[in-house]
PDB file of C-alpha atoms in Angstrom:
ATOM      1  CA  GLY A1139      23.843  49.829 -47.512  1.00 86.00           C
ATOM      2  CA  ASP A1140      21.007  50.556 -50.861  1.00 90.00           C
ATOM      3  CA  SER A1141      20.181  53.481 -51.705  1.00 94.00           C
ATOM      4  CA  VAL A1142      17.958  54.843 -54.615  1.00 96.00           C
ATOM      5  CA  THR A1143      18.536  58.037 -56.305  1.00 96.00           C
ATOM      6  CA  GLN A1144      15.694  60.244 -58.235  1.00 95.00           C
ATOM      7  CA  MET A1145      15.570  63.408 -60.350  1.00 89.00           C
ATOM      8  CA  GLU A1146      14.915  66.091 -58.268  1.00 85.00           C
ATOM      9  CA  GLY A1147      12.035  68.450 -58.517  1.00 85.00           C
ATOM     10  CA  PRO A1148       9.440  70.097 -59.363  1.00 94.00           C
ATOM     11  CA  VAL A1149       8.884  69.035 -62.831  1.00 96.00           C
ATOM     12  CA  THR A1150       6.298  71.105 -64.084  1.00 97.00           C
ATOM     13  CA  LEU A1151       5.344  70.275 -67.915  1.00 97.00           C
ATOM     14  CA  SER A1152       2.460  71.112 -70.508  1.00 97.00           C
ATOM     15  CA  GLU A1153      -0.618  68.637 -71.122  1.00 97.00           C
ATOM     16  CA  GLU A1154       0.535  66.311 -73.246  1.00 96.00           C
ATOM     17  CA  ALA A1155       3.897  66.203 -72.918  1.00 97.00           C
ATOM     18  CA  PHE A1156       6.409  63.795 -72.127  1.00 97.00           C
ATOM     19  CA  LEU A1157       7.825  62.688 -69.300  1.00 97.00           C
ATOM     20  CA  THR A1158      10.553  60.818 -68.078  1.00 97.00           C
ATOM     21  CA  ILE A1159      11.653  60.851 -64.035  1.00 97.00           C
ATOM     22  CA  ASN A1160      15.239  59.967 -63.753  1.00 97.00           C
ATOM     23  CA  CYS A1161      15.641  56.905 -61.045  1.00 98.00           C
ATOM     24  CA  THR A1162      18.935  54.890 -60.110  1.00 97.00           C
ATOM     25  CA  TYR A1163      20.056  52.834 -57.511  1.00 96.00           C
ATOM     26  CA  THR A1164      22.565  51.225 -55.742  1.00 95.00           C
ATOM     27  CA  ALA A1165      22.149  47.463 -54.054  1.00 92.00           C
ATOM     28  CA  THR A1166      23.855  44.241 -53.415  1.00 85.00           C
ATOM     29  CA  GLY A1167      22.124  41.678 -55.520  1.00 81.00           C
ATOM     30  CA  TYR A1168      19.026  41.629 -56.936  1.00 85.00           C
ATOM     31  CA  PRO A1169      16.637  44.146 -56.208  1.00 92.00           C
ATOM     32  CA  SER A1170      12.791  44.715 -57.178  1.00 93.00           C
ATOM     33  CA  LEU A1171      11.874  48.002 -58.027  1.00 95.00           C
ATOM     34  CA  PHE A1172       9.233  50.303 -57.850  1.00 95.00           C
ATOM     35  CA  TRP A1173       7.724  53.431 -58.722  1.00 97.00           C
ATOM     36  CA  TYR A1174       4.762  55.116 -56.284  1.00 96.00           C
ATOM     37  CA  VAL A1175       2.947  58.118 -56.247  1.00 96.00           C
ATOM     38  CA  GLN A1176       1.338  59.950 -54.016  1.00 94.00           C
ATOM     39  CA  TYR A1177      -1.461  62.411 -55.109  1.00 93.00           C
ATOM     40  CA  PRO A1178      -2.102  65.360 -52.851  1.00 86.00           C
ATOM     41  CA  GLY A1179      -3.889  64.774 -49.356  1.00 82.00           C
ATOM     42  CA  GLU A1180      -3.916  60.427 -50.142  1.00 86.00           C
ATOM     43  CA  GLY A1181      -1.660  57.987 -49.348  1.00 87.00           C
ATOM     44  CA  LEU A1182       1.470  56.310 -51.025  1.00 93.00           C
ATOM     45  CA  GLN A1183       0.223  53.717 -54.260  1.00 93.00           C
ATOM     46  CA  LEU A1184       1.796  51.509 -55.915  1.00 94.00           C
ATOM     47  CA  LEU A1185       2.103  52.996 -59.867  1.00 97.00           C
ATOM     48  CA  LEU A1186       4.155  49.960 -61.150  1.00 96.00           C
ATOM     49  CA  LYS A1187       6.727  47.736 -60.787  1.00 94.00           C
ATOM     50  CA  ALA A1188       9.565  45.213 -61.679  1.00 94.00           C
ATOM     51  CA  THR A1189      10.955  42.392 -59.563  1.00 91.00           C
ATOM     52  CA  LYS A1190      14.237  41.318 -62.587  1.00 90.00           C
ATOM     53  CA  ALA A1191      16.682  42.196 -65.277  1.00 92.00           C
ATOM     54  CA  ASP A1192      14.683  43.595 -68.959  1.00 95.00           C
ATOM     55  CA  ASP A1193      11.287  43.368 -67.217  1.00 95.00           C
ATOM     56  CA  LYS A1194       8.876  46.267 -68.116  1.00 97.00           C
ATOM     57  CA  GLY A1195       6.238  47.409 -65.633  1.00 96.00           C
ATOM     58  CA  SER A1196       3.195  49.697 -66.718  1.00 97.00           C
ATOM     59  CA  ASN A1197       0.351  51.109 -65.653  1.00 97.00           C
ATOM     60  CA  LYS A1198      -1.981  53.924 -66.893  1.00 95.00           C
ATOM     61  CA  GLY A1199       0.014  54.972 -69.727  1.00 97.00           C
ATOM     62  CA  PHE A1200       3.112  55.115 -67.134  1.00 98.00           C
ATOM     63  CA  GLU A1201       5.954  52.405 -68.134  1.00 98.00           C
ATOM     64  CA  ALA A1202       9.608  51.621 -66.399  1.00 98.00           C
ATOM     65  CA  THR A1203      12.184  49.317 -67.301  1.00 98.00           C
ATOM     66  CA  TYR A1204      14.779  48.012 -65.508  1.00 96.00           C
ATOM     67  CA  ARG A1205      18.080  48.330 -66.715  1.00 96.00           C
ATOM     68  CA  LYS A1206      20.660  46.169 -64.869  1.00 93.00           C
ATOM     69  CA  GLU A1207      23.441  47.312 -67.040  1.00 94.00           C
ATOM     70  CA  THR A1208      22.812  50.224 -65.782  1.00 95.00           C
ATOM     71  CA  THR A1209      21.346  50.100 -62.953  1.00 96.00           C
ATOM     72  CA  SER A1210      17.776  52.347 -63.676  1.00 97.00           C
ATOM     73  CA  PHE A1211      14.280  52.538 -63.068  1.00 98.00           C
ATOM     74  CA  HIS A1212      13.588  55.835 -65.440  1.00 98.00           C
ATOM     75  CA  LEU A1213       9.798  56.509 -65.390  1.00 98.00           C
ATOM     76  CA  GLU A1214       8.534  57.800 -68.374  1.00 98.00           C
ATOM     77  CA  LYS A1215       4.750  58.850 -70.094  1.00 98.00           C
ATOM     78  CA  GLY A1216       4.002  60.216 -73.409  1.00 96.00           C
ATOM     79  CA  SER A1217       1.644  62.083 -73.158  1.00 96.00           C
ATOM     80  CA  VAL A1218       1.057  63.538 -69.609  1.00 97.00           C
ATOM     81  CA  GLN A1219      -2.797  64.862 -68.147  1.00 97.00           C
ATOM     82  CA  VAL A1220      -3.359  67.709 -64.798  1.00 96.00           C
ATOM     83  CA  SER A1221      -4.168  64.751 -63.095  1.00 96.00           C
ATOM     84  CA  ASP A1222      -1.475  63.210 -63.385  1.00 97.00           C
ATOM     85  CA  SER A1223       0.371  65.682 -60.901  1.00 97.00           C
ATOM     86  CA  ALA A1224       1.069  64.162 -57.735  1.00 96.00           C
ATOM     87  CA  VAL A1225       4.661  63.159 -56.078  1.00 96.00           C
ATOM     88  CA  TYR A1226       6.667  60.216 -58.046  1.00 97.00           C
ATOM     89  CA  PHE A1227       8.728  57.906 -55.905  1.00 97.00           C
ATOM     90  CA  CYS A1228      11.448  55.325 -57.060  1.00 97.00           C
ATOM     91  CA  ALA A1229      12.271  52.379 -53.902  1.00 96.00           C
ATOM     92  CA  LEU A1230      13.084  49.244 -54.286  1.00 94.00           C
ATOM     93  CA  THR A1231      13.394  46.169 -51.955  1.00 92.00           C
ATOM     94  CA  ASP A1232      16.351  43.620 -51.301  1.00 86.00           C
ATOM     95  CA  SER A1233      13.782  40.938 -52.193  1.00 78.00           C
ATOM     96  CA  GLY A1234      12.976  39.799 -54.821  1.00 70.00           C
ATOM     97  CA  GLU A1235       9.859  39.229 -53.708  1.00 71.00           C
ATOM     98  CA  GLY A1236       9.442  42.970 -52.787  1.00 71.00           C
ATOM     99  CA  ASN A1237       8.278  41.865 -49.199  1.00 79.00           C
ATOM    100  CA  THR A1238      10.918  43.278 -47.050  1.00 87.00           C
ATOM    101  CA  PRO A1239      11.532  47.056 -46.478  1.00 92.00           C
ATOM    102  CA  LEU A1240      11.198  49.370 -48.898  1.00 94.00           C
ATOM    103  CA  VAL A1241      14.349  51.584 -49.509  1.00 95.00           C
ATOM    104  CA  PHE A1242      12.703  55.140 -51.345  1.00 96.00           C
ATOM    105  CA  GLY A1243      14.267  58.191 -53.609  1.00 96.00           C
ATOM    106  CA  LYS A1244      13.241  61.455 -52.286  1.00 95.00           C
ATOM    107  CA  GLY A1245      10.320  61.660 -54.322  1.00 96.00           C
ATOM    108  CA  THR A1246      10.257  63.844 -58.047  1.00 97.00           C
ATOM    109  CA  ARG A1247       7.012  66.331 -57.649  1.00 96.00           C
ATOM    110  CA  LEU A1248       4.673  66.915 -60.891  1.00 97.00           C
ATOM    111  CA  SER A1249       2.734  69.262 -62.166  1.00 97.00           C
ATOM    112  CA  VAL A1250       1.479  69.110 -65.120  1.00 97.00           C
ATOM    113  CA  ILE A1251      -0.664  72.526 -66.678  1.00 97.00           C
ATOM    114  CA  ALA A1252      -3.425  72.414 -68.990  1.00 94.00           C
TER     115      ALA A1252
ATOM    116  CA  ASP B 731     -12.597  49.485 -48.126  1.00 53.00           C
ATOM    117  CA  THR B 732     -10.892  46.538 -47.664  1.00 76.00           C
ATOM    118  CA  GLY B 733      -7.610  48.706 -47.704  1.00 91.00           C
ATOM    119  CA  VAL B 734      -4.885  49.267 -45.179  1.00 95.00           C
ATOM    120  CA  SER B 735      -5.923  51.755 -42.335  1.00 95.00           C
ATOM    121  CA  GLN B 736      -4.509  53.612 -39.895  1.00 96.00           C
ATOM    122  CA  ASP B 737      -6.628  55.900 -36.518  1.00 97.00           C
ATOM    123  CA  PRO B 738      -5.593  58.521 -35.597  1.00 97.00           C
ATOM    124  CA  ARG B 739      -5.399  60.453 -39.598  1.00 95.00           C
ATOM    125  CA  HIS B 740      -4.105  63.968 -37.495  1.00 96.00           C
ATOM    126  CA  LYS B 741      -2.698  64.259 -33.684  1.00 98.00           C
ATOM    127  CA  ILE B 742      -1.453  67.257 -32.187  1.00 98.00           C
ATOM    128  CA  THR B 743       0.643  66.703 -29.181  1.00 98.00           C
ATOM    129  CA  LYS B 744       2.594  68.616 -26.839  1.00 97.00           C
ATOM    130  CA  ARG B 745       6.584  67.935 -26.267  1.00 97.00           C
ATOM    131  CA  GLY B 746       7.275  64.914 -23.434  1.00 97.00           C
ATOM    132  CA  GLN B 747       4.000  63.424 -24.071  1.00 98.00           C
ATOM    133  CA  ASN B 748       3.081  59.718 -25.175  1.00 98.00           C
ATOM    134  CA  VAL B 749       1.728  59.002 -28.719  1.00 98.00           C
ATOM    135  CA  THR B 750      -0.128  55.774 -29.633  1.00 98.00           C
ATOM    136  CA  PHE B 751      -0.934  55.557 -33.312  1.00 98.00           C
ATOM    137  CA  ARG B 752      -2.397  52.023 -34.589  1.00 98.00           C
ATOM    138  CA  CYS B 753      -2.660  49.925 -38.311  1.00 98.00           C
ATOM    139  CA  ASP B 754      -4.824  47.390 -39.698  1.00 97.00           C
ATOM    140  CA  PRO B 755      -3.068  45.976 -42.134  1.00 96.00           C
ATOM    141  CA  ILE B 756      -5.652  44.040 -45.465  1.00 94.00           C
ATOM    142  CA  SER B 757      -6.824  41.090 -43.377  1.00 91.00           C
ATOM    143  CA  GLU B 758      -4.612  38.018 -45.377  1.00 87.00           C
ATOM    144  CA  HIS B 759      -1.624  40.377 -45.053  1.00 92.00           C
ATOM    145  CA  ASN B 760       0.593  38.655 -42.466  1.00 92.00           C
ATOM    146  CA  ARG B 761       3.573  41.456 -42.940  1.00 94.00           C
ATOM    147  CA  LEU B 762       3.254  44.839 -41.889  1.00 96.00           C
ATOM    148  CA  TYR B 763       5.778  47.819 -41.988  1.00 96.00           C
ATOM    149  CA  TRP B 764       6.359  50.613 -40.319  1.00 97.00           C
ATOM    150  CA  TYR B 765       7.966  54.216 -42.288  1.00 97.00           C
ATOM    151  CA  ARG B 766       7.878  57.802 -42.196  1.00 97.00           C
ATOM    152  CA  GLN B 767       8.077  60.337 -43.860  1.00 95.00           C
ATOM    153  CA  THR B 768       9.529  64.432 -43.265  1.00 94.00           C
ATOM    154  CA  LEU B 769       8.581  66.833 -45.248  1.00 89.00           C
ATOM    155  CA  GLY B 770       9.969  66.588 -48.737  1.00 86.00           C
ATOM    156  CA  GLN B 771      11.591  63.290 -47.776  1.00 91.00           C
ATOM    157  CA  GLY B 772      10.678  59.945 -49.172  1.00 93.00           C
ATOM    158  CA  PRO B 773       9.750  57.641 -46.934  1.00 96.00           C
ATOM    159  CA  GLU B 774      12.138  56.292 -43.725  1.00 96.00           C
ATOM    160  CA  PHE B 775      11.944  52.445 -42.932  1.00 96.00           C
ATOM    161  CA  LEU B 776      11.282  52.018 -39.469  1.00 96.00           C
ATOM    162  CA  THR B 777      10.048  48.277 -38.203  1.00 97.00           C
ATOM    163  CA  TYR B 778       8.620  45.258 -39.802  1.00 95.00           C
ATOM    164  CA  PHE B 779       6.943  42.722 -38.415  1.00 95.00           C
ATOM    165  CA  GLN B 780       5.658  39.065 -40.110  1.00 93.00           C
ATOM    166  CA  ASN B 781       2.527  37.930 -38.185  1.00 94.00           C
ATOM    167  CA  GLU B 782       3.476  38.230 -34.675  1.00 94.00           C
ATOM    168  CA  ALA B 783       7.366  38.209 -34.582  1.00 94.00           C
ATOM    169  CA  GLN B 784       9.131  41.940 -35.205  1.00 94.00           C
ATOM    170  CA  LEU B 785      11.602  40.625 -37.915  1.00 93.00           C
ATOM    171  CA  GLU B 786      14.295  44.190 -37.690  1.00 93.00           C
ATOM    172  CA  LYS B 787      14.171  47.726 -36.625  1.00 93.00           C
ATOM    173  CA  SER B 788      16.374  50.419 -37.796  1.00 93.00           C
ATOM    174  CA  ARG B 789      18.413  52.527 -36.277  1.00 89.00           C
ATOM    175  CA  LEU B 790      15.954  55.216 -36.639  1.00 83.00           C
ATOM    176  CA  LEU B 791      13.660  53.462 -33.899  1.00 86.00           C
ATOM    177  CA  SER B 792      15.455  54.812 -30.962  1.00 89.00           C
ATOM    178  CA  ASP B 793      14.245  53.750 -27.333  1.00 93.00           C
ATOM    179  CA  ARG B 794      11.423  55.945 -27.166  1.00 96.00           C
ATOM    180  CA  PHE B 795       9.566  53.972 -30.271  1.00 96.00           C
ATOM    181  CA  SER B 796       8.368  50.664 -29.690  1.00 95.00           C
ATOM    182  CA  ALA B 797       5.799  48.540 -31.903  1.00 96.00           C
ATOM    183  CA  GLU B 798       3.871  45.923 -31.178  1.00 96.00           C
ATOM    184  CA  ARG B 799       1.647  43.318 -33.160  1.00 96.00           C
ATOM    185  CA  PRO B 800       0.576  40.973 -30.301  1.00 91.00           C
ATOM    186  CA  LYS B 801      -1.862  38.985 -31.810  1.00 87.00           C
ATOM    187  CA  GLY B 802      -0.644  39.497 -35.432  1.00 85.00           C
ATOM    188  CA  SER B 803      -3.066  41.399 -36.898  1.00 91.00           C
ATOM    189  CA  PHE B 804      -2.791  44.978 -35.533  1.00 96.00           C
ATOM    190  CA  SER B 805      -0.048  46.856 -34.660  1.00 97.00           C
ATOM    191  CA  THR B 806       0.459  50.040 -32.191  1.00 98.00           C
ATOM    192  CA  LEU B 807       3.562  52.016 -32.690  1.00 98.00           C
ATOM    193  CA  GLU B 808       3.613  53.902 -29.592  1.00 97.00           C
ATOM    194  CA  ILE B 809       6.396  57.390 -29.333  1.00 97.00           C
ATOM    195  CA  GLN B 810       7.454  57.884 -25.239  1.00 97.00           C
ATOM    196  CA  ARG B 811       8.499  61.649 -24.402  1.00 97.00           C
ATOM    197  CA  THR B 812       8.015  62.968 -27.890  1.00 97.00           C
ATOM    198  CA  GLU B 813      10.267  65.979 -29.544  1.00 96.00           C
ATOM    199  CA  GLN B 814       9.626  68.175 -31.803  1.00 96.00           C
ATOM    200  CA  GLY B 815      12.044  65.914 -34.373  1.00 95.00           C
ATOM    201  CA  ASP B 816       9.435  63.185 -33.945  1.00 96.00           C
ATOM    202  CA  SER B 817       7.076  65.045 -36.564  1.00 97.00           C
ATOM    203  CA  ALA B 818       6.444  63.646 -39.488  1.00 97.00           C
ATOM    204  CA  MET B 819       3.801  61.359 -40.921  1.00 96.00           C
ATOM    205  CA  TYR B 820       3.716  58.067 -39.907  1.00 97.00           C
ATOM    206  CA  LEU B 821       2.921  54.862 -42.687  1.00 97.00           C
ATOM    207  CA  CYS B 822       1.807  51.270 -42.327  1.00 97.00           C
ATOM    208  CA  ALA B 823       2.131  48.986 -45.055  1.00 96.00           C
ATOM    209  CA  SER B 824       0.838  45.266 -45.330  1.00 95.00           C
ATOM    210  CA  SER B 825       2.109  43.126 -47.906  1.00 92.00           C
ATOM    211  CA  PRO B 826       1.287  38.981 -47.824  1.00 89.00           C
ATOM    212  CA  GLN B 827       4.143  36.169 -47.378  1.00 81.00           C
ATOM    213  CA  VAL B 828       5.531  36.830 -50.940  1.00 80.00           C
ATOM    214  CA  GLY B 829       4.396  40.368 -52.652  1.00 80.00           C
ATOM    215  CA  THR B 830       3.991  43.559 -52.636  1.00 86.00           C
ATOM    216  CA  GLN B 831       3.662  46.327 -49.901  1.00 91.00           C
ATOM    217  CA  TYR B 832      -0.397  48.812 -49.932  1.00 92.00           C
ATOM    218  CA  PHE B 833       0.162  51.596 -48.095  1.00 94.00           C
ATOM    219  CA  GLY B 834      -2.183  53.477 -45.496  1.00 95.00           C
ATOM    220  CA  PRO B 835      -2.985  57.108 -45.345  1.00 93.00           C
ATOM    221  CA  GLY B 836      -0.856  58.127 -43.165  1.00 95.00           C
ATOM    222  CA  THR B 837      -1.046  59.643 -39.457  1.00 97.00           C
ATOM    223  CA  ARG B 838       0.341  63.172 -39.135  1.00 96.00           C
ATOM    224  CA  LEU B 839       2.149  63.965 -35.854  1.00 98.00           C
ATOM    225  CA  LEU B 840       2.835  67.167 -35.013  1.00 98.00           C
ATOM    226  CA  VAL B 841       4.634  67.657 -31.398  1.00 97.00           C
ATOM    227  CA  LEU B 842       4.490  71.334 -30.668  1.00 96.00           C
TER     228      LEU B 842
END
């Protein structure tokens, strides 16, 4: 079945450092790809998404590009802030429309220190 | 607030008791999903609905679990004869017919 593998955490960075969280997937067909974020004490929030190959999702300074040739969707941010400390989840759906059950990775905890 | 809401936010119960959780989706969304998240793991799919029809159930959903969405609006998830292994965060999400899923705050269940 479909699966998502993301880098193990925790990741600890200093403020203004560059962030990469790796995510690779296995899927049949043409999945949609997502990054969700979970801030301490809060629910899952959609951070960004991409629905077809070579699409780039972006939001709040975060970016990820749907790479079909490497089956990857790595999350990047050029300069992290303390407020970015959270758990980040990579996920996919097998529907290009994004409305079928999500398959999540295990999550990567990011801590940003001042 | 027009987001997804869940009730209760926290539930502590004794092993063997039944519990029921409620989810109210975003009003114009016709798809509703239930997931379970254990500590240190990503959410795992349990079941989902389109309007009142249950479209799919995960093999994670044992016979002790049942979900309903009788009028195509709110949904309930019931766990009968709870076990300690049922302790988890139960997440609800909703989406339009075509579009992204938005999550509620979750119900945290602790079975003693």
